[in-house]
């Protein structure tokens, strides 16, 4: 059976982009693959986190994976930091990663911005930790959003460099697995920025645990423009916010936008927004209810996470031992 690995940073409330760009794809893949899914709490540390909130967000992220339909029988769910092999392998891989590769990473450039010298080293070496996350589990593919493609590519480069340096094939070169048309969900306030759980404006995103009224209000206030609803795809050109709302509708309903152009084309935005709010509320209702149930039954949740940690640890430990043997670390 093929294996996949993926994760989400536990930096806040999981949002619609995390669901449509990542979790929903994992759910589709879980019947035919072995899944290792983690909450990336070590990655979260590249931005200062309130300690209590970080611990809570990590548990909530894993509960949300289950609430979105991940099966505890099919997947190993675990917090990244509970498998110490991630950080250990990262150091070894750092010694096989060129600065040139890191300098090309667009995420560092975007996140560090003009304050490059003030940015912490973790933000810069983040791709090496992500390579370690992936390579430890030898997955065939990594289902993530478009924005993470470059990170999977560098993980392949690092794996190849390591394998060549020692004349081994210990690491499998993982494939990037992007899925579906609406992999990039944009902010409700700015159609050119990605919807993000750490955007200071809560109104910019739909959180997966938002209640129906909050969702309705956020969609009502979502930015559009002074025009009317488009009647065809050409009329969406240069209108990123409008395109984004249409994409969200189509991604959630798995429908083609054609019927939206027919139903709402030429009208003011409010009827479409009402319909979109309904779609969001009804799609997220079962997720929110299951999430609340899981969070109210901590023993069960912690037991599922404990099982996931055991399974992940067994695989990670084995790979790290192989690597240590190859590179000649002292065994005693
Ligand atoms: N807006 C999005 N559209 C599509 N996919 C998205 N993902 C995140 N936002 C969107 C996908 O979710 C997975 C995990 O992302 P992450 O949380 O580890 O990092 P991120 O991409 O930086 O997500 P956020 O919400 O923006 O996090 P913060 O605010 O912490 O930086 C990935 O597969 C990603 O593609």
mmCIF file of C-alpha atoms and ligand atoms in Angstrom:
data_model
loop_
_atom_site.group_PDB
_atom_site.id
_atom_site.type_symbol
_atom_site.label_atom_id
_atom_site.label_comp_id
_atom_site.label_asym_id
_atom_site.label_seq_id
_atom_site.Cartn_x
_atom_site.Cartn_y
_atom_site.Cartn_z
ATOM 1 C CA UNK A 1 0.000 0.000 0.000
ATOM 2 C CA UNK A 2 1.294 3.480 -0.879
ATOM 3 C CA UNK A 3 2.064 5.882 1.922
ATOM 4 C CA UNK A 4 1.372 9.617 2.282
ATOM 5 C CA UNK A 5 2.560 12.133 4.837
ATOM 6 C CA UNK A 6 1.306 15.629 5.510
ATOM 7 C CA UNK A 7 0.839 18.176 8.275
ATOM 8 C CA UNK A 8 -0.414 21.606 9.228
ATOM 9 C CA UNK A 9 1.224 24.108 11.569
ATOM 10 C CA UNK A 10 -0.625 24.424 14.861
ATOM 11 C CA UNK A 11 -0.499 28.211 14.772
ATOM 12 C CA UNK A 12 -4.186 28.933 15.322
ATOM 13 C CA UNK A 13 -7.654 27.884 14.227
ATOM 14 C CA UNK A 14 -7.667 25.668 11.185
ATOM 15 C CA UNK A 15 -9.348 27.523 8.334
ATOM 16 C CA UNK A 16 -11.190 26.732 5.137
ATOM 17 C CA UNK A 17 -7.961 26.865 3.063
ATOM 18 C CA UNK A 18 -6.410 24.172 5.273
ATOM 19 C CA UNK A 19 -9.501 22.034 4.672
ATOM 20 C CA UNK A 20 -9.864 22.519 0.904
ATOM 21 C CA UNK A 21 -6.135 22.645 0.167
ATOM 22 C CA UNK A 22 -5.061 19.808 2.439
ATOM 23 C CA UNK A 23 -7.330 17.886 4.828
ATOM 24 C CA UNK A 24 -10.125 17.097 2.374
ATOM 25 C CA UNK A 25 -7.563 15.561 0.046
ATOM 26 C CA UNK A 26 -6.188 13.398 2.841
ATOM 27 C CA UNK A 27 -9.704 12.141 3.534
ATOM 28 C CA UNK A 28 -10.077 11.148 -0.121
ATOM 29 C CA UNK A 29 -6.714 9.396 -0.097
ATOM 30 C CA UNK A 30 -7.025 7.516 3.174
ATOM 31 C CA UNK A 31 -8.903 4.536 1.721
ATOM 32 C CA UNK A 32 -6.093 3.684 -0.632
ATOM 33 C CA UNK A 33 -3.000 4.825 1.284
ATOM 34 C CA UNK A 34 -1.343 4.529 4.642
ATOM 35 C CA UNK A 35 -1.453 8.030 6.180
ATOM 36 C CA UNK A 36 0.923 9.773 8.571
ATOM 37 C CA UNK A 37 -0.620 13.111 9.544
ATOM 38 C CA UNK A 38 0.877 15.440 12.097
ATOM 39 C CA UNK A 39 0.317 18.795 13.759
ATOM 40 C CA UNK A 40 3.471 20.782 13.021
ATOM 41 C CA UNK A 41 4.115 22.346 16.418
ATOM 42 C CA UNK A 42 7.886 22.620 15.862
ATOM 43 C CA UNK A 43 7.301 24.562 12.661
ATOM 44 C CA UNK A 44 4.873 26.795 14.549
ATOM 45 C CA UNK A 45 7.774 28.025 16.697
ATOM 46 C CA UNK A 46 9.225 30.072 13.838
ATOM 47 C CA UNK A 47 6.750 32.699 15.030
ATOM 48 C CA UNK A 48 6.501 33.298 18.790
ATOM 49 C CA UNK A 49 3.621 31.271 20.239
ATOM 50 C CA UNK A 50 1.885 31.609 23.563
ATOM 51 C CA UNK A 51 2.854 28.277 25.239
ATOM 52 C CA UNK A 52 -0.636 27.361 26.509
ATOM 53 C CA UNK A 53 -2.210 28.292 23.198
ATOM 54 C CA UNK A 54 0.345 26.286 21.224
ATOM 55 C CA UNK A 55 -0.340 23.118 23.234
ATOM 56 C CA UNK A 56 -4.078 23.650 22.903
ATOM 57 C CA UNK A 57 -3.877 24.435 19.173
ATOM 58 C CA UNK A 58 -1.865 21.269 18.584
ATOM 59 C CA UNK A 59 -4.521 19.106 20.193
ATOM 60 C CA UNK A 60 -7.278 21.005 18.386
ATOM 61 C CA UNK A 61 -5.560 20.560 15.021
ATOM 62 C CA UNK A 62 -5.462 16.780 15.466
ATOM 63 C CA UNK A 63 -9.082 16.746 16.657
ATOM 64 C CA UNK A 64 -9.978 18.753 13.543
ATOM 65 C CA UNK A 65 -8.338 16.170 11.257
ATOM 66 C CA UNK A 66 -10.635 13.557 12.793
ATOM 67 C CA UNK A 67 -13.648 15.878 12.635
ATOM 68 C CA UNK A 68 -13.013 16.441 8.915
ATOM 69 C CA UNK A 69 -13.256 12.715 8.296
ATOM 70 C CA UNK A 70 -9.805 11.255 8.908
ATOM 71 C CA UNK A 71 -10.238 7.788 10.330
ATOM 72 C CA UNK A 72 -8.321 6.951 13.483
ATOM 73 C CA UNK A 73 -7.991 3.374 12.205
ATOM 74 C CA UNK A 74 -6.458 4.368 8.900
ATOM 75 C CA UNK A 75 -4.146 7.203 9.876
ATOM 76 C CA UNK A 76 -1.462 7.840 12.464
ATOM 77 C CA UNK A 77 -2.192 11.274 13.957
ATOM 78 C CA UNK A 78 0.560 12.818 16.054
ATOM 79 C CA UNK A 79 2.182 16.040 17.252
ATOM 80 C CA UNK A 80 5.482 16.561 15.427
ATOM 81 C CA UNK A 81 7.390 17.411 18.619
ATOM 82 C CA UNK A 82 6.578 14.053 20.225
ATOM 83 C CA UNK A 83 8.754 12.307 17.658
ATOM 84 C CA UNK A 84 12.226 13.629 18.479
ATOM 85 C CA UNK A 85 13.648 11.986 15.337
ATOM 86 C CA UNK A 86 12.303 14.928 13.286
ATOM 87 C CA UNK A 87 14.680 17.398 14.916
ATOM 88 C CA UNK A 88 17.575 14.938 14.979
ATOM 89 C CA UNK A 89 17.311 14.052 11.303
ATOM 90 C CA UNK A 90 16.987 17.731 10.508
ATOM 91 C CA UNK A 91 20.506 18.366 11.820
ATOM 92 C CA UNK A 92 21.948 15.541 9.747
ATOM 93 C CA UNK A 93 20.145 16.791 6.626
ATOM 94 C CA UNK A 94 21.342 20.365 7.296
ATOM 95 C CA UNK A 95 24.828 19.095 6.602
ATOM 96 C CA UNK A 96 23.664 17.990 3.143
ATOM 97 C CA UNK A 97 21.729 21.138 2.215
ATOM 98 C CA UNK A 98 23.359 23.989 0.347
ATOM 99 C CA UNK A 99 22.762 27.597 1.355
ATOM 100 C CA UNK A 100 21.968 28.274 -2.308
ATOM 101 C CA UNK A 101 18.928 26.001 -2.110
ATOM 102 C CA UNK A 102 17.686 27.706 1.038
ATOM 103 C CA UNK A 103 18.267 31.149 -0.462
ATOM 104 C CA UNK A 104 15.881 30.318 -3.292
ATOM 105 C CA UNK A 105 12.943 29.474 -1.029
ATOM 106 C CA UNK A 106 10.142 31.938 -1.706
ATOM 107 C CA UNK A 107 8.401 31.349 1.630
ATOM 108 C CA UNK A 108 11.447 32.664 3.544
ATOM 109 C CA UNK A 109 11.618 35.714 1.292
ATOM 110 C CA UNK A 110 7.892 36.379 1.792
ATOM 111 C CA UNK A 111 7.877 35.801 5.548
ATOM 112 C CA UNK A 112 11.189 37.520 6.362
ATOM 113 C CA UNK A 113 10.395 40.423 4.014
ATOM 114 C CA UNK A 114 12.768 43.352 4.277
ATOM 115 C CA UNK A 115 13.727 42.397 7.866
ATOM 116 C CA UNK A 116 15.853 39.471 6.650
ATOM 117 C CA UNK A 117 18.627 39.972 9.207
ATOM 118 C CA UNK A 118 16.139 40.094 12.069
ATOM 119 C CA UNK A 119 14.318 36.922 10.971
ATOM 120 C CA UNK A 120 15.051 33.902 13.156
ATOM 121 C CA UNK A 121 17.230 31.093 11.831
ATOM 122 C CA UNK A 122 14.337 28.654 12.197
ATOM 123 C CA UNK A 123 12.413 30.465 9.494
ATOM 124 C CA UNK A 124 15.419 30.068 7.198
ATOM 125 C CA UNK A 125 16.057 26.388 7.950
ATOM 126 C CA UNK A 126 12.325 25.514 8.021
ATOM 127 C CA UNK A 127 12.559 23.623 4.678
ATOM 128 C CA UNK A 128 15.162 21.259 6.173
ATOM 129 C CA UNK A 129 12.862 20.388 9.066
ATOM 130 C CA UNK A 130 10.093 19.814 6.552
ATOM 131 C CA UNK A 131 12.434 17.558 4.538
ATOM 132 C CA UNK A 132 13.138 15.588 7.733
ATOM 133 C CA UNK A 133 9.382 15.353 8.477
ATOM 134 C CA UNK A 134 8.847 13.839 5.069
ATOM 135 C CA UNK A 135 11.910 11.643 4.589
ATOM 136 C CA UNK A 136 11.632 9.900 7.977
ATOM 137 C CA UNK A 137 8.410 8.200 6.861
ATOM 138 C CA UNK A 138 9.520 7.358 3.291
ATOM 139 C CA UNK A 139 6.158 8.390 1.823
ATOM 140 C CA UNK A 140 5.399 7.938 -1.879
ATOM 141 C CA UNK A 141 3.758 11.343 -2.011
ATOM 142 C CA UNK A 142 3.010 14.469 -0.020
ATOM 143 C CA UNK A 143 -0.462 15.943 -0.545
ATOM 144 C CA UNK A 144 -0.208 19.674 0.202
ATOM 145 C CA UNK A 145 -1.421 22.952 -1.259
ATOM 146 C CA UNK A 146 0.279 24.629 -4.211
ATOM 147 C CA UNK A 147 2.179 26.971 -1.929
ATOM 148 C CA UNK A 148 4.094 24.019 -0.455
ATOM 149 C CA UNK A 149 5.319 22.628 -3.773
ATOM 150 C CA UNK A 150 8.757 24.211 -3.475
ATOM 151 C CA UNK A 151 9.206 22.594 -0.071
ATOM 152 C CA UNK A 152 8.541 19.131 -1.471
ATOM 153 C CA UNK A 153 11.014 19.877 -4.267
ATOM 154 C CA UNK A 154 13.775 20.807 -1.839
ATOM 155 C CA UNK A 155 13.043 17.648 0.178
ATOM 156 C CA UNK A 156 13.668 15.676 -3.029
ATOM 157 C CA UNK A 157 16.905 17.581 -3.647
ATOM 158 C CA UNK A 158 18.120 16.907 -0.113
ATOM 159 C CA UNK A 159 17.161 13.217 -0.310
ATOM 160 C CA UNK A 160 18.991 12.883 -3.626
ATOM 161 C CA UNK A 161 22.090 14.667 -2.277
ATOM 162 C CA UNK A 162 22.197 12.393 0.777
ATOM 163 C CA UNK A 163 21.666 9.201 -1.232
ATOM 164 C CA UNK A 164 24.411 10.187 -3.709
ATOM 165 C CA UNK A 165 26.870 11.240 -1.002
ATOM 166 C CA UNK A 166 26.784 7.784 0.601
ATOM 167 C CA UNK A 167 25.922 5.711 -2.470
ATOM 168 C CA UNK A 168 22.679 4.501 -0.865
ATOM 169 C CA UNK A 169 18.952 4.647 -1.568
ATOM 170 C CA UNK A 170 17.776 5.105 1.977
ATOM 171 C CA UNK A 171 15.448 7.983 1.143
ATOM 172 C CA UNK A 172 12.612 7.677 -1.350
ATOM 173 C CA UNK A 173 12.161 10.838 -3.430
ATOM 174 C CA UNK A 174 8.590 11.887 -2.561
ATOM 175 C CA UNK A 175 6.154 13.219 -5.154
ATOM 176 C CA UNK A 176 4.275 16.477 -4.654
ATOM 177 C CA UNK A 177 0.556 15.699 -4.807
ATOM 178 C CA UNK A 178 -1.550 18.790 -5.559
ATOM 179 C CA UNK A 179 -5.237 18.015 -5.958
ATOM 180 C CA UNK A 180 -8.265 19.765 -7.396
ATOM 181 C CA UNK A 181 -8.800 23.220 -8.847
ATOM 182 C CA UNK A 182 -9.467 25.236 -5.678
ATOM 183 C CA UNK A 183 -6.228 24.411 -3.918
ATOM 184 C CA UNK A 184 -5.592 28.091 -3.193
ATOM 185 C CA UNK A 185 -8.261 29.767 -1.086
ATOM 186 C CA UNK A 186 -7.767 33.500 -0.733
ATOM 187 C CA UNK A 187 -8.501 35.939 2.084
ATOM 188 C CA UNK A 188 -12.078 37.247 2.319
ATOM 189 C CA UNK A 189 -10.618 40.731 2.670
ATOM 190 C CA UNK A 190 -7.997 40.633 -0.094
ATOM 191 C CA UNK A 191 -8.291 38.288 -3.047
ATOM 192 C CA UNK A 192 -4.560 38.478 -3.716
ATOM 193 C CA UNK A 193 -3.471 37.100 -0.296
ATOM 194 C CA UNK A 194 -3.861 33.513 0.824
ATOM 195 C CA UNK A 195 -6.453 32.764 3.490
ATOM 196 C CA UNK A 196 -4.322 32.150 6.563
ATOM 197 C CA UNK A 197 -4.911 31.151 10.177
ATOM 198 C CA UNK A 198 -2.374 33.701 11.412
ATOM 199 C CA UNK A 199 -3.850 36.687 9.568
ATOM 200 C CA UNK A 200 -4.522 39.241 12.342
ATOM 201 C CA UNK A 201 -8.041 39.775 10.951
ATOM 202 C CA UNK A 202 -10.407 36.950 11.926
ATOM 203 C CA UNK A 203 -12.836 38.327 9.318
ATOM 204 C CA UNK A 204 -10.342 37.402 6.571
ATOM 205 C CA UNK A 205 -10.983 33.684 7.021
ATOM 206 C CA UNK A 206 -13.622 31.067 7.740
ATOM 207 C CA UNK A 207 -12.434 29.008 10.681
ATOM 208 C CA UNK A 208 -13.573 25.399 10.532
ATOM 209 C CA UNK A 209 -15.074 25.753 13.980
ATOM 210 C CA UNK A 210 -16.951 29.020 13.280
ATOM 211 C CA UNK A 211 -20.652 28.869 14.156
ATOM 212 C CA UNK A 212 -23.301 29.481 11.446
ATOM 213 C CA UNK A 213 -23.957 33.090 12.406
ATOM 214 C CA UNK A 214 -20.241 33.974 12.337
ATOM 215 C CA UNK A 215 -19.896 32.358 8.904
ATOM 216 C CA UNK A 216 -22.908 34.282 7.599
ATOM 217 C CA UNK A 217 -21.539 37.601 8.885
ATOM 218 C CA UNK A 218 -18.065 36.962 7.454
ATOM 219 C CA UNK A 219 -19.449 36.113 4.023
ATOM 220 C CA UNK A 220 -21.824 39.076 4.033
ATOM 221 C CA UNK A 221 -18.854 41.340 4.744
ATOM 222 C CA UNK A 222 -16.467 39.580 2.334
ATOM 223 C CA UNK A 223 -14.929 42.038 -0.099
ATOM 224 C CA UNK A 224 -16.366 42.082 -3.640
ATOM 225 C CA UNK A 225 -16.441 45.174 -5.866
ATOM 226 C CA UNK A 226 -18.840 47.775 -7.215
ATOM 227 C CA UNK A 227 -19.815 45.594 -10.220
ATOM 228 C CA UNK A 228 -22.481 42.869 -10.455
ATOM 229 C CA UNK A 229 -22.085 39.092 -10.309
ATOM 230 C CA UNK A 230 -20.293 37.867 -13.473
ATOM 231 C CA UNK A 231 -22.314 36.174 -16.230
ATOM 232 C CA UNK A 232 -19.332 34.299 -17.657
ATOM 233 C CA UNK A 233 -15.670 33.531 -16.836
ATOM 234 C CA UNK A 234 -14.398 36.552 -18.823
ATOM 235 C CA UNK A 235 -16.257 38.836 -16.430
ATOM 236 C CA UNK A 236 -14.229 37.491 -13.501
ATOM 237 C CA UNK A 237 -10.954 38.790 -14.999
ATOM 238 C CA UNK A 238 -9.169 41.295 -12.753
ATOM 239 C CA UNK A 239 -11.656 40.554 -9.926
ATOM 240 C CA UNK A 240 -9.683 38.344 -7.505
ATOM 241 C CA UNK A 241 -12.201 38.601 -4.622
ATOM 242 C CA UNK A 242 -15.125 37.599 -6.845
ATOM 243 C CA UNK A 243 -13.132 34.725 -8.342
ATOM 244 C CA UNK A 244 -12.217 33.547 -4.853
ATOM 245 C CA UNK A 245 -15.840 33.408 -3.649
ATOM 246 C CA UNK A 246 -16.851 31.489 -6.768
ATOM 247 C CA UNK A 247 -13.934 29.088 -6.232
ATOM 248 C CA UNK A 248 -14.939 28.472 -2.630
ATOM 249 C CA UNK A 249 -18.536 27.736 -3.682
ATOM 250 C CA UNK A 250 -17.409 25.338 -6.393
ATOM 251 C CA UNK A 251 -14.809 23.627 -4.219
ATOM 252 C CA UNK A 252 -17.336 22.961 -1.442
ATOM 253 C CA UNK A 253 -20.108 21.774 -3.757
ATOM 254 C CA UNK A 254 -17.724 20.103 -6.246
ATOM 255 C CA UNK A 255 -19.735 21.789 -9.016
ATOM 256 C CA UNK A 256 -18.757 23.658 -12.145
ATOM 257 C CA UNK A 257 -19.143 27.509 -11.941
ATOM 258 C CA UNK A 258 -21.353 27.580 -15.075
ATOM 259 C CA UNK A 259 -24.608 27.314 -13.113
ATOM 260 C CA UNK A 260 -23.560 30.205 -10.859
ATOM 261 C CA UNK A 261 -23.102 32.445 -13.908
ATOM 262 C CA UNK A 262 -26.586 31.424 -15.077
ATOM 263 C CA UNK A 263 -28.277 31.783 -11.712
ATOM 264 C CA UNK A 264 -26.636 34.963 -10.416
ATOM 265 C CA UNK A 265 -25.065 36.640 -13.506
ATOM 266 C CA UNK A 266 -25.904 40.363 -13.733
ATOM 267 C CA UNK A 267 -27.410 40.485 -10.203
ATOM 268 C CA UNK A 268 -26.135 42.270 -7.108
ATOM 269 C CA UNK A 269 -23.918 40.125 -4.882
ATOM 270 C CA UNK A 270 -26.223 39.543 -1.911
ATOM 271 C CA UNK A 271 -28.256 36.574 -3.262
ATOM 272 C CA UNK A 272 -25.042 34.779 -4.219
ATOM 273 C CA UNK A 273 -23.511 35.544 -0.843
ATOM 274 C CA UNK A 274 -26.555 34.120 0.945
ATOM 275 C CA UNK A 275 -26.293 30.958 -1.095
ATOM 276 C CA UNK A 276 -22.538 30.743 -0.451
ATOM 277 C CA UNK A 277 -23.094 31.219 3.288
ATOM 278 C CA UNK A 278 -25.615 28.336 3.230
ATOM 279 C CA UNK A 279 -23.150 26.101 1.440
ATOM 280 C CA UNK A 280 -20.370 26.950 3.931
ATOM 281 C CA UNK A 281 -22.614 26.506 6.969
ATOM 282 C CA UNK A 282 -23.965 23.150 5.799
ATOM 283 C CA UNK A 283 -20.550 21.853 4.705
ATOM 284 C CA UNK A 284 -18.916 22.809 7.988
ATOM 285 C CA UNK A 285 -21.794 21.898 10.332
ATOM 286 C CA UNK A 286 -20.929 18.174 10.669
ATOM 287 C CA UNK A 287 -17.247 19.064 11.067
ATOM 288 C CA UNK A 288 -17.941 21.557 13.861
ATOM 289 C CA UNK A 289 -20.277 19.153 15.654
ATOM 290 C CA UNK A 290 -17.828 16.275 15.507
ATOM 291 C CA UNK A 291 -14.982 18.559 16.589
ATOM 292 C CA UNK A 292 -16.948 19.747 19.644
ATOM 293 C CA UNK A 293 -17.753 16.154 20.523
ATOM 294 C CA UNK A 294 -14.094 15.104 20.268
ATOM 295 C CA UNK A 295 -12.891 18.023 22.375
ATOM 296 C CA UNK A 296 -15.479 17.129 25.014
ATOM 297 C CA UNK A 297 -14.114 13.561 25.197
ATOM 298 C CA UNK A 298 -10.475 14.186 25.964
ATOM 299 C CA UNK A 299 -9.650 10.636 27.063
ATOM 300 C CA UNK A 300 -10.636 9.197 23.723
ATOM 301 C CA UNK A 301 -8.845 11.936 21.802
ATOM 302 C CA UNK A 302 -5.640 11.542 23.792
ATOM 303 C CA UNK A 303 -5.794 7.796 23.305
ATOM 304 C CA UNK A 304 -6.046 8.225 19.511
ATOM 305 C CA UNK A 305 -3.087 10.620 19.582
ATOM 306 C CA UNK A 306 -1.111 8.198 21.787
ATOM 307 C CA UNK A 307 -1.673 5.393 19.252
ATOM 308 C CA UNK A 308 -0.574 7.706 16.444
ATOM 309 C CA UNK A 309 2.613 8.627 18.306
ATOM 310 C CA UNK A 310 3.472 4.937 18.798
ATOM 311 C CA UNK A 311 2.983 4.136 15.138
ATOM 312 C CA UNK A 312 4.928 7.175 13.930
ATOM 313 C CA UNK A 313 7.745 6.572 16.406
ATOM 314 C CA UNK A 314 8.260 2.996 15.188
ATOM 315 C CA UNK A 315 8.748 4.126 11.588
ATOM 316 C CA UNK A 316 10.783 7.249 12.394
ATOM 317 C CA UNK A 317 13.114 5.408 14.758
ATOM 318 C CA UNK A 318 13.874 2.764 12.142
ATOM 319 C CA UNK A 319 14.747 5.326 9.449
ATOM 320 C CA UNK A 320 16.932 7.357 11.786
ATOM 321 C CA UNK A 321 18.834 4.239 12.861
ATOM 322 C CA UNK A 322 19.472 3.379 9.204
ATOM 323 C CA UNK A 323 20.733 6.911 8.589
ATOM 324 C CA UNK A 324 23.012 6.889 11.633
ATOM 325 C CA UNK A 325 24.471 3.570 10.550
ATOM 326 C CA UNK A 326 25.126 4.916 7.037
ATOM 327 C CA UNK A 327 26.864 8.094 8.175
ATOM 328 C CA UNK A 328 28.973 6.369 10.810
ATOM 329 C CA UNK A 329 27.664 7.705 14.098
ATOM 330 C CA UNK A 330 29.046 5.910 17.143
ATOM 331 C CA UNK A 331 26.884 3.049 18.375
ATOM 332 C CA UNK A 332 28.655 2.171 21.604
HETATM 333 N N1 LIG B 1 -5.464 29.449 1.809
HETATM 334 C C1 LIG B 1 -5.102 28.227 1.516
HETATM 335 N N2 LIG B 1 -5.535 27.638 0.395
HETATM 336 C C2 LIG B 1 -5.183 26.371 0.108
HETATM 337 N N3 LIG B 1 -4.408 25.612 0.896
HETATM 338 C C3 LIG B 1 -3.971 26.165 2.040
HETATM 339 N N4 LIG B 1 -3.202 25.698 3.041
HETATM 340 C C4 LIG B 1 -3.076 26.641 3.986
HETATM 341 N N5 LIG B 1 -3.744 27.733 3.627
HETATM 342 C C5 LIG B 1 -4.296 27.486 2.422
HETATM 343 C C6 LIG B 1 -2.653 24.353 3.057
HETATM 344 O O1 LIG B 1 -2.762 23.834 4.369
HETATM 345 C C7 LIG B 1 -1.609 23.040 4.632
HETATM 346 C C8 LIG B 1 -0.956 23.421 5.904
HETATM 347 O O2 LIG B 1 -0.606 24.754 5.959
HETATM 348 P P1 LIG B 1 0.199 25.323 7.214
HETATM 349 O O3 LIG B 1 -0.714 25.777 8.245
HETATM 350 O O4 LIG B 1 1.213 24.355 7.661
HETATM 351 O O5 LIG B 1 0.927 26.518 6.644
HETATM 352 P P2 LIG B 1 0.372 27.656 5.800
HETATM 353 O O6 LIG B 1 0.253 27.212 4.384
HETATM 354 O O7 LIG B 1 1.271 28.811 6.070
HETATM 355 O O8 LIG B 1 -1.107 27.897 6.355
HETATM 356 P P3 LIG B 1 -1.625 29.132 7.141
HETATM 357 O O9 LIG B 1 -3.011 28.905 7.599
HETATM 358 O O10 LIG B 1 -1.374 30.356 6.310
HETATM 359 O O11 LIG B 1 -0.699 29.078 8.381
HETATM 360 P P4 LIG B 1 0.081 30.240 9.081
HETATM 361 O O12 LIG B 1 -0.920 31.288 9.283
HETATM 362 O O13 LIG B 1 0.570 29.620 10.333
HETATM 363 O O14 LIG B 1 1.195 30.642 8.169
HETATM 364 C C9 LIG B 1 -0.681 23.134 3.447
HETATM 365 O O15 LIG B 1 -0.867 22.001 2.641
HETATM 366 C C10 LIG B 1 -1.152 24.382 2.778
HETATM 367 O O16 LIG B 1 -0.883 24.372 1.397
#
